[in-house]
CSV table of C-alpha atoms in Angstrom, one decimal:
chain,number,residue,atom,x,y,z
A,7,MET,CA,143.0,-86.1,53.6
A,8,ASN,CA,146.8,-85.8,53.6
A,9,HIS,CA,148.1,-83.8,50.7
A,10,ALA,CA,151.6,-83.6,52.2
A,11,VAL,CA,152.3,-80.3,50.4
A,12,ARG,CA,154.1,-77.5,52.1
A,13,GLY,CA,152.8,-74.0,52.2
A,14,ASP,CA,151.1,-72.7,49.2
A,15,GLN,CA,153.0,-74.8,46.7
A,16,LEU,CA,150.9,-75.6,43.6
A,17,VAL,CA,150.9,-79.2,42.5
A,18,THR,CA,149.2,-79.9,39.2
A,19,GLY,CA,147.4,-83.1,38.7
A,20,LEU,CA,146.3,-84.7,35.4
A,21,ILE,CA,143.2,-86.9,35.4
A,22,LEU,CA,142.6,-89.2,32.4
A,23,SER,CA,139.2,-90.8,32.5
A,24,GLY,CA,138.3,-94.2,31.0
A,25,GLY,CA,136.6,-95.0,27.7
A,26,GLY,CA,138.2,-97.8,25.7
A,27,ALA,CA,139.2,-96.5,22.2
A,28,ARG,CA,137.8,-93.0,23.1
A,29,ALA,CA,141.1,-92.6,25.1
A,30,ALA,CA,142.8,-91.7,21.8
A,31,TYR,CA,141.3,-88.3,22.3
A,32,GLN,CA,143.5,-87.8,25.4
A,33,VAL,CA,146.6,-88.4,23.3
A,34,GLY,CA,145.8,-85.5,21.1
A,35,VAL,CA,145.3,-83.2,24.1
A,36,LEU,CA,148.7,-84.4,25.5
A,37,ALA,CA,150.3,-83.7,22.1
A,38,ALA,CA,149.1,-80.2,22.2
A,39,ILE,CA,150.4,-79.7,25.7
A,40,ALA,CA,153.8,-81.1,24.6
A,41,ASP,CA,153.9,-78.5,21.8
A,42,LEU,CA,153.2,-75.7,24.3
A,43,LEU,CA,155.9,-76.7,26.7
A,44,PRO,CA,159.1,-74.5,26.3
A,45,ASN,CA,161.1,-77.3,27.8
A,46,ALA,CA,160.5,-80.6,26.0
A,47,ALA,CA,161.8,-82.7,28.9
A,48,HIS,CA,159.8,-81.0,31.6
A,49,ASN,CA,156.9,-83.0,33.1
A,50,PRO,CA,154.1,-80.4,34.0
A,51,PHE,CA,152.1,-83.0,35.9
A,52,PRO,CA,153.7,-84.2,39.2
A,53,VAL,CA,150.5,-86.2,39.9
A,54,ILE,CA,149.0,-88.4,37.1
A,55,VAL,CA,145.8,-90.4,37.7
A,56,GLY,CA,144.1,-92.6,35.2
A,57,THR,CA,141.1,-95.0,35.0
A,58,SER,CA,140.3,-97.7,32.5
A,59,ALA,CA,142.0,-96.9,29.1
A,60,GLY,CA,143.0,-93.6,30.7
A,61,ALA,CA,145.1,-95.6,33.2
A,62,ILE,CA,147.2,-97.0,30.3
A,63,ASN,CA,147.8,-93.5,29.0
A,64,ALA,CA,148.6,-92.2,32.5
A,65,VAL,CA,151.1,-94.9,33.2
A,66,GLY,CA,152.6,-94.6,29.8
A,67,LEU,CA,153.1,-90.9,30.5
A,68,ALA,CA,154.6,-91.6,34.0
A,69,CYS,CA,157.0,-94.2,32.6
A,70,GLY,CA,158.5,-91.5,30.5
A,71,ALA,CA,158.1,-88.6,32.9
A,72,LEU,CA,161.8,-87.8,32.7
A,73,HIS,CA,161.3,-87.0,29.0
A,74,PHE,CA,157.7,-85.8,28.8
A,75,THR,CA,157.6,-84.9,25.1
A,76,GLU,CA,159.2,-88.2,24.1
A,77,ALA,CA,156.7,-90.1,26.2
A,78,VAL,CA,153.8,-88.3,24.4
A,79,HIS,CA,155.4,-89.1,21.0
A,80,ARG,CA,155.5,-92.8,21.9
A,81,LEU,CA,151.9,-92.8,23.1
A,82,THR,CA,150.9,-91.0,19.9
A,83,ALA,CA,152.7,-93.4,17.7
A,84,VAL,CA,151.1,-96.4,19.4
A,85,TRP,CA,147.5,-94.9,19.1
A,86,GLN,CA,148.1,-93.7,15.5
A,87,GLY,CA,149.0,-97.3,14.5
A,88,PHE,CA,146.4,-99.1,16.5
A,89,HIS,CA,144.5,-102.1,15.1
A,90,THR,CA,141.7,-103.9,16.9
A,91,SER,CA,143.8,-107.1,16.8
A,92,GLN,CA,146.4,-105.5,19.1
A,93,VAL,CA,143.7,-105.1,21.8
A,94,TYR,CA,141.5,-108.1,21.5
A,95,ARG,CA,141.0,-111.2,19.3
A,96,SER,CA,139.1,-110.0,16.3
A,97,ASP,CA,139.7,-112.8,13.9
A,98,TRP,CA,136.9,-115.3,13.1
A,99,SER,CA,138.2,-118.2,15.2
A,100,GLY,CA,139.1,-115.9,18.2
A,101,VAL,CA,135.7,-114.1,18.2
A,102,TRP,CA,133.5,-117.2,17.9
A,103,ARG,CA,135.6,-119.2,20.3
A,104,GLN,CA,135.4,-116.5,22.9
A,105,ALA,CA,131.6,-116.1,22.3
A,106,GLY,CA,131.1,-119.9,22.8
A,107,ARG,CA,133.1,-119.8,26.0
A,108,PHE,CA,131.1,-116.9,27.3
A,109,LEU,CA,127.8,-118.6,26.6
A,110,GLY,CA,128.9,-121.9,28.0
A,111,HIS,CA,130.2,-120.1,31.2
A,112,SER,CA,127.1,-117.9,31.6
A,113,LEU,CA,124.3,-120.3,30.6
A,114,LEU,CA,125.7,-123.7,31.4
A,115,GLY,CA,128.1,-122.9,34.2
A,116,MET,CA,131.1,-124.4,32.4
A,117,GLY,CA,134.6,-123.4,33.4
A,118,ARG,CA,133.6,-121.2,36.3
A,119,GLN,CA,137.2,-121.2,37.7
A,120,VAL,CA,138.4,-119.2,34.7
A,121,PRO,CA,137.1,-115.6,34.2
A,122,VAL,CA,135.6,-115.0,30.8
A,123,ALA,CA,134.0,-112.2,28.9
A,124,LEU,CA,132.7,-111.5,25.4
A,125,LEU,CA,136.2,-110.5,24.1
A,126,ASP,CA,139.6,-112.0,24.6
A,127,ASN,CA,142.1,-109.2,25.4
A,128,ALA,CA,145.2,-111.4,25.5
A,129,PRO,CA,146.8,-109.2,22.7
A,130,LEU,CA,146.6,-106.2,25.0
A,131,ARG,CA,148.6,-107.9,27.6
A,132,GLU,CA,151.3,-108.6,25.0
A,133,LEU,CA,151.3,-105.0,23.8
A,134,LEU,CA,151.6,-103.5,27.3
A,135,SER,CA,154.3,-106.0,28.3
A,136,ARG,CA,156.3,-104.9,25.2
A,137,GLU,CA,155.7,-101.1,25.3
A,138,MET,CA,155.7,-100.2,29.0
A,139,ASP,CA,159.0,-99.7,30.9
A,140,PHE,CA,157.7,-99.5,34.4
A,141,SER,CA,161.2,-98.8,35.8
A,142,GLY,CA,160.8,-95.3,34.5
A,143,ILE,CA,158.3,-94.5,37.2
A,144,ALA,CA,160.7,-95.2,40.0
A,145,ALA,CA,163.4,-93.2,38.3
A,146,ALA,CA,161.1,-90.2,37.8
A,147,VAL,CA,159.9,-90.3,41.5
A,148,ARG,CA,163.5,-90.6,42.7
A,149,LEU,CA,164.6,-87.6,40.6
A,150,ARG,CA,161.5,-85.6,41.7
A,151,GLN,CA,160.0,-85.3,38.2
A,152,LEU,CA,157.0,-87.2,39.4
A,153,ARG,CA,155.2,-87.2,42.8
A,154,ALA,CA,152.9,-90.1,42.1
A,155,VAL,CA,151.0,-92.0,39.4
A,156,ALA,CA,147.8,-93.9,40.2
A,157,VAL,CA,145.3,-96.2,38.5
A,158,THR,CA,141.9,-97.2,39.8
A,159,ALA,CA,140.2,-100.6,39.6
A,160,PHE,CA,137.0,-102.0,41.1
A,161,GLY,CA,137.1,-105.0,43.4
A,162,TYR,CA,134.3,-107.4,42.6
A,163,GLU,CA,134.3,-109.0,46.1
A,164,SER,CA,135.0,-106.0,48.3
A,165,GLY,CA,132.8,-103.6,46.2
A,166,GLN,CA,135.5,-101.0,46.6
A,167,ALA,CA,137.2,-98.6,44.2
A,168,VAL,CA,140.8,-99.3,44.8
A,169,THR,CA,143.4,-96.8,43.7
A,170,PHE,CA,146.8,-98.4,43.3
A,171,TYR,CA,149.5,-95.7,43.4
A,172,GLN,CA,153.3,-95.6,43.1
A,173,GLY,CA,155.0,-92.5,44.3
A,174,ARG,CA,156.9,-90.8,47.1
A,175,ALA,CA,157.0,-92.6,50.5
A,176,THR,CA,155.5,-89.5,52.2
A,177,ILE,CA,152.1,-90.2,50.7
A,178,ASP,CA,149.8,-92.0,53.1
A,179,PRO,CA,147.2,-94.6,52.1
A,180,TRP,CA,143.6,-93.5,52.5
A,181,PHE,CA,140.4,-95.2,53.5
A,182,ARG,CA,137.0,-93.8,52.6
A,183,HIS,CA,133.6,-95.3,52.1
A,184,ARG,CA,134.1,-97.8,49.2
A,185,ARG,CA,137.3,-95.9,48.2
A,186,VAL,CA,140.8,-96.8,49.3
A,187,GLY,CA,144.3,-95.9,48.2
A,188,VAL,CA,147.0,-98.6,48.2
A,189,PRO,CA,150.7,-98.0,47.6
A,190,THR,CA,152.2,-100.6,45.3
A,191,ARG,CA,154.7,-101.1,42.4
A,192,LEU,CA,152.5,-100.8,39.3
A,193,GLY,CA,152.6,-103.5,36.6
A,194,VAL,CA,150.7,-104.8,33.6
A,195,ASP,CA,148.0,-106.5,35.8
A,196,HIS,CA,147.0,-103.2,37.4
A,197,LEU,CA,146.4,-101.7,33.9
A,198,LEU,CA,144.5,-104.7,32.6
A,199,ALA,CA,142.3,-104.7,35.7
A,200,SER,CA,141.6,-101.0,35.5
A,201,ALA,CA,140.7,-101.4,31.8
A,202,ALA,CA,138.6,-104.5,32.1
A,203,ILE,CA,135.2,-103.2,30.9
A,204,PRO,CA,132.5,-105.3,32.6
A,205,LEU,CA,131.3,-108.3,30.5
A,206,ILE,CA,133.4,-107.1,27.5
A,207,PHE,CA,136.9,-107.9,28.9
A,208,PRO,CA,137.6,-110.5,31.6
A,209,PRO,CA,138.4,-109.4,35.2
A,210,VAL,CA,142.0,-109.6,36.4
A,211,LYS,CA,143.3,-111.0,39.7
A,212,VAL,CA,145.5,-108.7,41.6
A,213,ASN,CA,146.7,-110.2,44.9
A,214,ARG,CA,143.7,-112.1,46.2
A,215,GLU,CA,140.9,-110.4,44.5
A,216,TYR,CA,139.5,-110.1,40.9
A,217,PHE,CA,139.2,-106.5,39.7
A,218,GLY,CA,137.4,-104.9,36.8
A,219,ASP,CA,137.1,-101.4,35.2
A,220,GLY,CA,137.9,-98.7,37.7
A,221,ALA,CA,135.0,-96.5,36.4
A,222,LEU,CA,132.5,-98.9,38.1
A,223,ARG,CA,131.1,-97.2,41.2
A,224,GLN,CA,133.9,-94.6,41.2
A,225,SER,CA,131.9,-91.9,42.9
A,226,ALA,CA,134.7,-89.4,43.2
A,227,PRO,CA,137.1,-89.7,40.2
A,228,ILE,CA,139.0,-86.5,41.1
A,229,SER,CA,139.5,-87.5,44.7
A,230,PRO,CA,142.6,-89.8,44.2
A,231,ALA,CA,144.6,-86.8,42.6
A,232,LEU,CA,143.8,-84.7,45.7
A,233,HIS,CA,144.9,-87.5,48.1
A,234,LEU,CA,148.2,-87.7,46.2
A,235,GLY,CA,148.8,-84.0,46.8
A,236,ALA,CA,147.4,-82.2,43.7
A,237,THR,CA,146.1,-78.7,44.5
A,238,ARG,CA,144.8,-78.1,41.0
A,239,VAL,CA,143.7,-80.6,38.3
A,240,LEU,CA,143.5,-80.8,34.5
A,241,VAL,CA,140.7,-83.2,33.6
A,242,VAL,CA,140.7,-84.7,30.1
A,243,GLY,CA,137.3,-86.3,29.6
A,244,VAL,CA,135.8,-88.4,26.8
A,245,SER,CA,132.3,-87.2,27.3
A,246,GLY,CA,129.6,-88.2,24.8
A,247,ASN,CA,128.2,-84.7,25.2
A,248,PRO,CA,129.3,-82.7,22.1
A,249,GLN,CA,129.4,-79.5,24.2
A,250,GLY,CA,131.9,-81.0,26.6
A,251,LEU,CA,131.8,-81.5,30.3
A,252,ASN,CA,131.1,-77.9,31.2
A,253,THR,CA,127.7,-77.4,29.7
A,254,ASN,CA,124.3,-77.5,31.2
A,255,GLN,CA,122.7,-77.9,27.7
A,256,PRO,CA,121.9,-81.4,26.7
A,257,ALA,CA,123.0,-82.5,23.2
A,258,PRO,CA,120.2,-82.6,20.6
A,259,ARG,CA,119.2,-86.1,19.5
A,260,THR,CA,116.9,-87.3,16.7
A,261,GLN,CA,113.7,-88.9,18.0
A,262,THR,CA,112.8,-92.0,16.0
A,263,GLY,CA,110.1,-93.5,18.2
A,264,LEU,CA,111.6,-96.9,17.8
A,265,PRO,CA,112.4,-99.4,20.6
A,266,PRO,CA,116.0,-99.1,21.8
A,267,SER,CA,118.4,-101.7,20.4
A,268,LEU,CA,120.6,-103.7,22.7
A,269,ALA,CA,123.6,-101.6,21.5
A,270,GLN,CA,121.7,-98.4,22.4
A,271,ILE,CA,121.0,-99.7,25.9
A,272,SER,CA,124.6,-100.9,26.3
A,273,GLY,CA,125.9,-97.5,25.0
A,274,HIS,CA,123.9,-95.6,27.6
A,275,MET,CA,125.2,-98.0,30.3
A,276,LEU,CA,128.8,-97.5,29.2
A,277,ASN,CA,128.3,-93.7,29.1
A,278,SER,CA,126.8,-93.8,32.6
A,279,THR,CA,129.8,-95.8,33.8
A,280,PHE,CA,132.6,-93.8,32.2
A,281,ILE,CA,131.2,-90.3,32.1
A,282,ASP,CA,128.4,-89.5,34.5
A,283,ASN,CA,130.4,-89.9,37.7
A,284,LEU,CA,133.2,-87.6,36.4
A,285,GLU,CA,130.8,-84.9,35.3
A,286,GLY,CA,129.0,-85.1,38.7
A,287,ASP,CA,132.3,-84.9,40.6
A,288,ILE,CA,133.4,-81.8,38.6
A,289,GLU,CA,130.0,-80.2,39.3
A,290,LEU,CA,130.3,-80.9,43.0
A,291,LEU,CA,133.9,-79.6,43.1
A,292,GLU,CA,132.8,-76.4,41.4
A,293,ARG,CA,130.0,-75.9,44.0
A,294,ILE,CA,132.5,-76.5,46.9
A,295,ASN,CA,134.9,-74.0,45.3
A,296,HIS,CA,132.1,-71.4,45.1
A,297,MET,CA,131.2,-72.0,48.7
A,298,SER,CA,134.8,-71.6,49.9
A,299,ARG,CA,135.1,-68.3,48.1
A,300,LEU,CA,132.0,-67.0,49.9
A,301,LEU,CA,133.4,-67.9,53.4
A,302,PRO,CA,134.7,-65.0,55.5
A,303,SER,CA,138.5,-65.1,55.6
A,304,GLU,CA,138.6,-65.7,59.3
A,305,ILE,CA,136.6,-68.9,58.9
A,306,ALA,CA,138.4,-70.0,55.8
A,307,SER,CA,141.7,-69.8,57.6
A,308,ARG,CA,140.7,-72.4,60.1
A,309,GLY,CA,141.2,-75.2,57.6
A,310,LEU,CA,137.8,-76.7,57.2
A,311,GLY,CA,138.7,-78.7,54.1
A,312,LEU,CA,137.1,-76.2,51.7
A,313,LYS,CA,140.2,-74.8,50.1
A,314,PRO,CA,139.4,-74.1,46.4
A,315,VAL,CA,140.8,-76.6,43.9
A,316,GLU,CA,141.3,-75.1,40.4
A,317,VAL,CA,139.9,-77.3,37.7
A,318,LEU,CA,140.4,-77.0,33.9
A,319,VAL,CA,138.4,-79.4,31.8
A,320,ILE,CA,139.1,-80.4,28.2
A,321,ALA,CA,136.5,-82.6,26.5
A,322,PRO,CA,135.4,-83.5,23.0
A,323,SER,CA,133.7,-80.7,21.0
A,324,GLN,CA,132.1,-83.3,18.7
A,325,PRO,CA,130.1,-86.4,19.6
A,326,LEU,CA,132.4,-89.4,19.5
A,327,ASP,CA,129.7,-91.9,18.7
A,328,MET,CA,129.0,-90.1,15.4
A,329,ILE,CA,132.7,-90.2,14.6
A,330,ALA,CA,132.8,-93.9,15.3
A,331,ALA,CA,129.7,-94.5,13.1
A,332,ARG,CA,131.7,-92.9,10.1
A,333,HIS,CA,134.5,-95.4,10.7
A,334,ARG,CA,132.5,-98.5,11.4
A,335,HIS,CA,133.7,-100.1,8.1
A,336,GLU,CA,137.2,-100.3,9.6
A,337,LEU,CA,136.1,-102.9,12.1
A,338,PRO,CA,137.3,-106.4,11.2
A,339,LYS,CA,134.6,-108.4,9.4
A,340,ALA,CA,134.2,-110.9,12.2
A,341,MET,CA,133.5,-108.1,14.7
A,342,ARG,CA,131.2,-106.3,12.3
A,343,LEU,CA,129.1,-109.5,12.1
A,344,PHE,CA,129.3,-110.1,15.8
A,345,LEU,CA,128.1,-106.5,16.6
A,346,ARG,CA,125.5,-106.3,13.8
A,347,GLY,CA,122.8,-108.2,15.6
A,348,PRO,CA,122.8,-105.9,18.7
A,349,GLY,CA,122.8,-102.9,16.4
A,350,ALA,CA,126.2,-101.5,17.2
A,351,THR,CA,127.1,-101.1,13.6
A,352,LYS,CA,124.2,-98.7,13.1
A,353,ALA,CA,124.4,-95.0,13.8
A,354,SER,CA,121.9,-95.3,16.7
A,355,GLY,CA,124.0,-97.9,18.5
A,356,ALA,CA,127.4,-96.4,17.7
A,357,ALA,CA,128.1,-95.5,21.3
A,358,VAL,CA,129.3,-99.1,21.9
A,359,LEU,CA,131.4,-99.0,18.7
A,360,SER,CA,133.1,-95.8,20.0
A,361,TYR,CA,134.6,-97.8,22.9
A,362,LEU,CA,135.7,-100.8,20.8
A,363,LEU,CA,136.9,-99.3,17.5
A,364,PHE,CA,140.7,-99.5,17.9
A,365,GLU,CA,141.5,-98.7,14.2
A,366,PRO,CA,143.8,-96.1,12.7
A,367,GLY,CA,141.1,-93.9,11.0
A,368,TYR,CA,139.0,-93.6,14.1
A,369,CYS,CA,141.9,-93.2,16.5
A,370,ASN,CA,143.6,-90.6,14.3
A,371,GLU,CA,140.5,-88.5,14.0
A,372,LEU,CA,140.1,-88.5,17.8
A,373,ILE,CA,143.8,-87.6,18.3
A,374,GLU,CA,143.3,-84.7,15.9
A,375,LEU,CA,140.1,-83.6,17.6
A,376,GLY,CA,141.9,-83.7,21.0
A,377,TYR,CA,144.7,-81.6,19.6
A,378,GLN,CA,142.4,-79.0,18.1
A,379,ASP,CA,140.2,-78.8,21.3
A,380,ALA,CA,143.3,-78.3,23.5
A,381,MET,CA,144.7,-75.6,21.2
A,382,ALA,CA,141.3,-73.9,21.2
A,383,GLN,CA,141.9,-73.5,25.0
A,384,LYS,CA,145.6,-72.5,24.5
A,385,GLU,CA,145.4,-69.4,26.6
A,386,ALA,CA,143.7,-71.2,29.4
A,387,LEU,CA,146.3,-74.0,29.3
A,388,VAL,CA,149.2,-71.6,29.2
A,389,ARG,CA,147.8,-69.8,32.2
A,390,PHE,CA,146.8,-73.0,34.1
A,391,LEU,CA,150.2,-74.6,33.6
A,392,GLY,CA,152.2,-71.4,34.1
A,393,LEU,CA,153.9,-71.8,30.7
A,394,ALA,CA,155.8,-69.1,28.9
A,395,GLY,CA,157.7,-69.0,25.6
A,396,ALA,CA,155.6,-71.6,23.9
A,397,PRO,CA,157.1,-72.6,20.4
A,398,GLU,CA,155.5,-71.0,17.4
A,399,THR,CA,155.7,-74.1,15.2
A,400,PRO,CA,154.1,-77.2,16.8
A,401,ILE,CA,156.1,-80.3,16.4
A,402,VAL,CA,153.5,-82.9,17.1
A,403,ALA,CA,150.9,-81.1,15.0
A,404,ALA,CA,153.1,-81.8,12.0
A,405,ARG,CA,153.2,-85.5,12.9
A,406,LEU,CA,149.4,-85.6,13.3
A,407,SER,CA,148.7,-84.1,9.9
A,408,SER,CA,151.3,-86.3,8.1
C-alpha cells in the first residue's frame, strides 16, 4: 500500500458511505463541521472518498474544496429542497412505464440491450450535470487544497469493486483481491454508476463495463482512503442501528410473529449492502489498531503495515427507517401505490422507504439529526481535526432551523 506521505504528516480522510436518501444525514454532519472551522475556506479533508449517494456528496464537496463552507452550503441547499422527481421519475406515466419495461425485460427478455431497473433515474443525471462543476477538483488538487477524491462502483462483469479517483499524480493505482484503484477524471457517469442501487436504478456503462452501486461486495470501505494517503479517517455512516456504528448492543425491535413482507426482506438486503461491510471494516481496523499498540516498539518500527489509523465515527442516533415512516405521506401518489403492495409504506417495511424518500420533510429531519449528532461530538471533532477558535454562533445551524 503506497500512502506517499512523508514522515509523520497527518492526512485526514473523509469517508461518506452510501444509502440513497439517507445520505442527507451526511450533509448535516458536514454543516456542523463547517460551523466549527475557524477558516471558512479551509478544506479539512485532503482525502475524500464516497460510495453510492455518499459519492455524490463527496464529489460535490471536492468540486468546491477551495471554498469548503460554500460547498457545504450548496450541498445543504440542494438536499433541503429535494423532491423525488429530481432523482427518479415518480409521476404516474413514468412509474408505470418503467415498471412495464422492467417486467418485459425480466420476464420476456424484451430489450436486453438496454439496461433497465424498477425506477428511471434520468432526472438525477440532469440534476448532477447542472449542479456539479468538476473543474473545481483539478483546481483544488493543483492548489494543494485536495490530495484526492474517489468514488467506488461495482463492475458487474469483472466482479470487482473499482475505486475511480482523481488526485495528485504521485498516487499509484492499486490492485487487490476484487479491489482496484483506477486514476481518472471524474464525471457524471462515475457518480451515477456508484449510486445505481441494484434493481432499483439501472447500471451505468463506464468505459467497456457496466457498473452498479459501489457498496456491492465492497469488503473494505475504508481501504481506498488509506491507499490515497489518509493516515486518519472520519467516517460518516448511515447505519440503521439507532446506537450508531460503535455499539455492540443490537437495537430493540418489536416482535410481531408475522411473515416478513417483501419490503422487510428488501430492507434487510439494502442494510446488508450499505451498512454491514462498513461496520465490519471499522471493527477490523479497531482490532488492528489495538494489536499495533501491543507490539514492542522495536517490532513496530520495522514497518509491518500495522501502524494505527485513528478513526472517528459519526452515525445516526435515531433509527432512520422510523423517521422515514413518519414522512411516508410525502412520497408522490404514484410511488405510494407502487410501494404499497410490497409493504414499504408500512412501518415494518420502512427501511426501503428510507432509501427512496427524497422529499424535503424527511431530508431536512435527517440534516438536522446529522447536525445535532455531530455537535454532540463537538469536542471529539475539534480534537480530531485539530481545530481551534471555533465560532460561537453557528451559521449553518441558523439556516437549518429556518
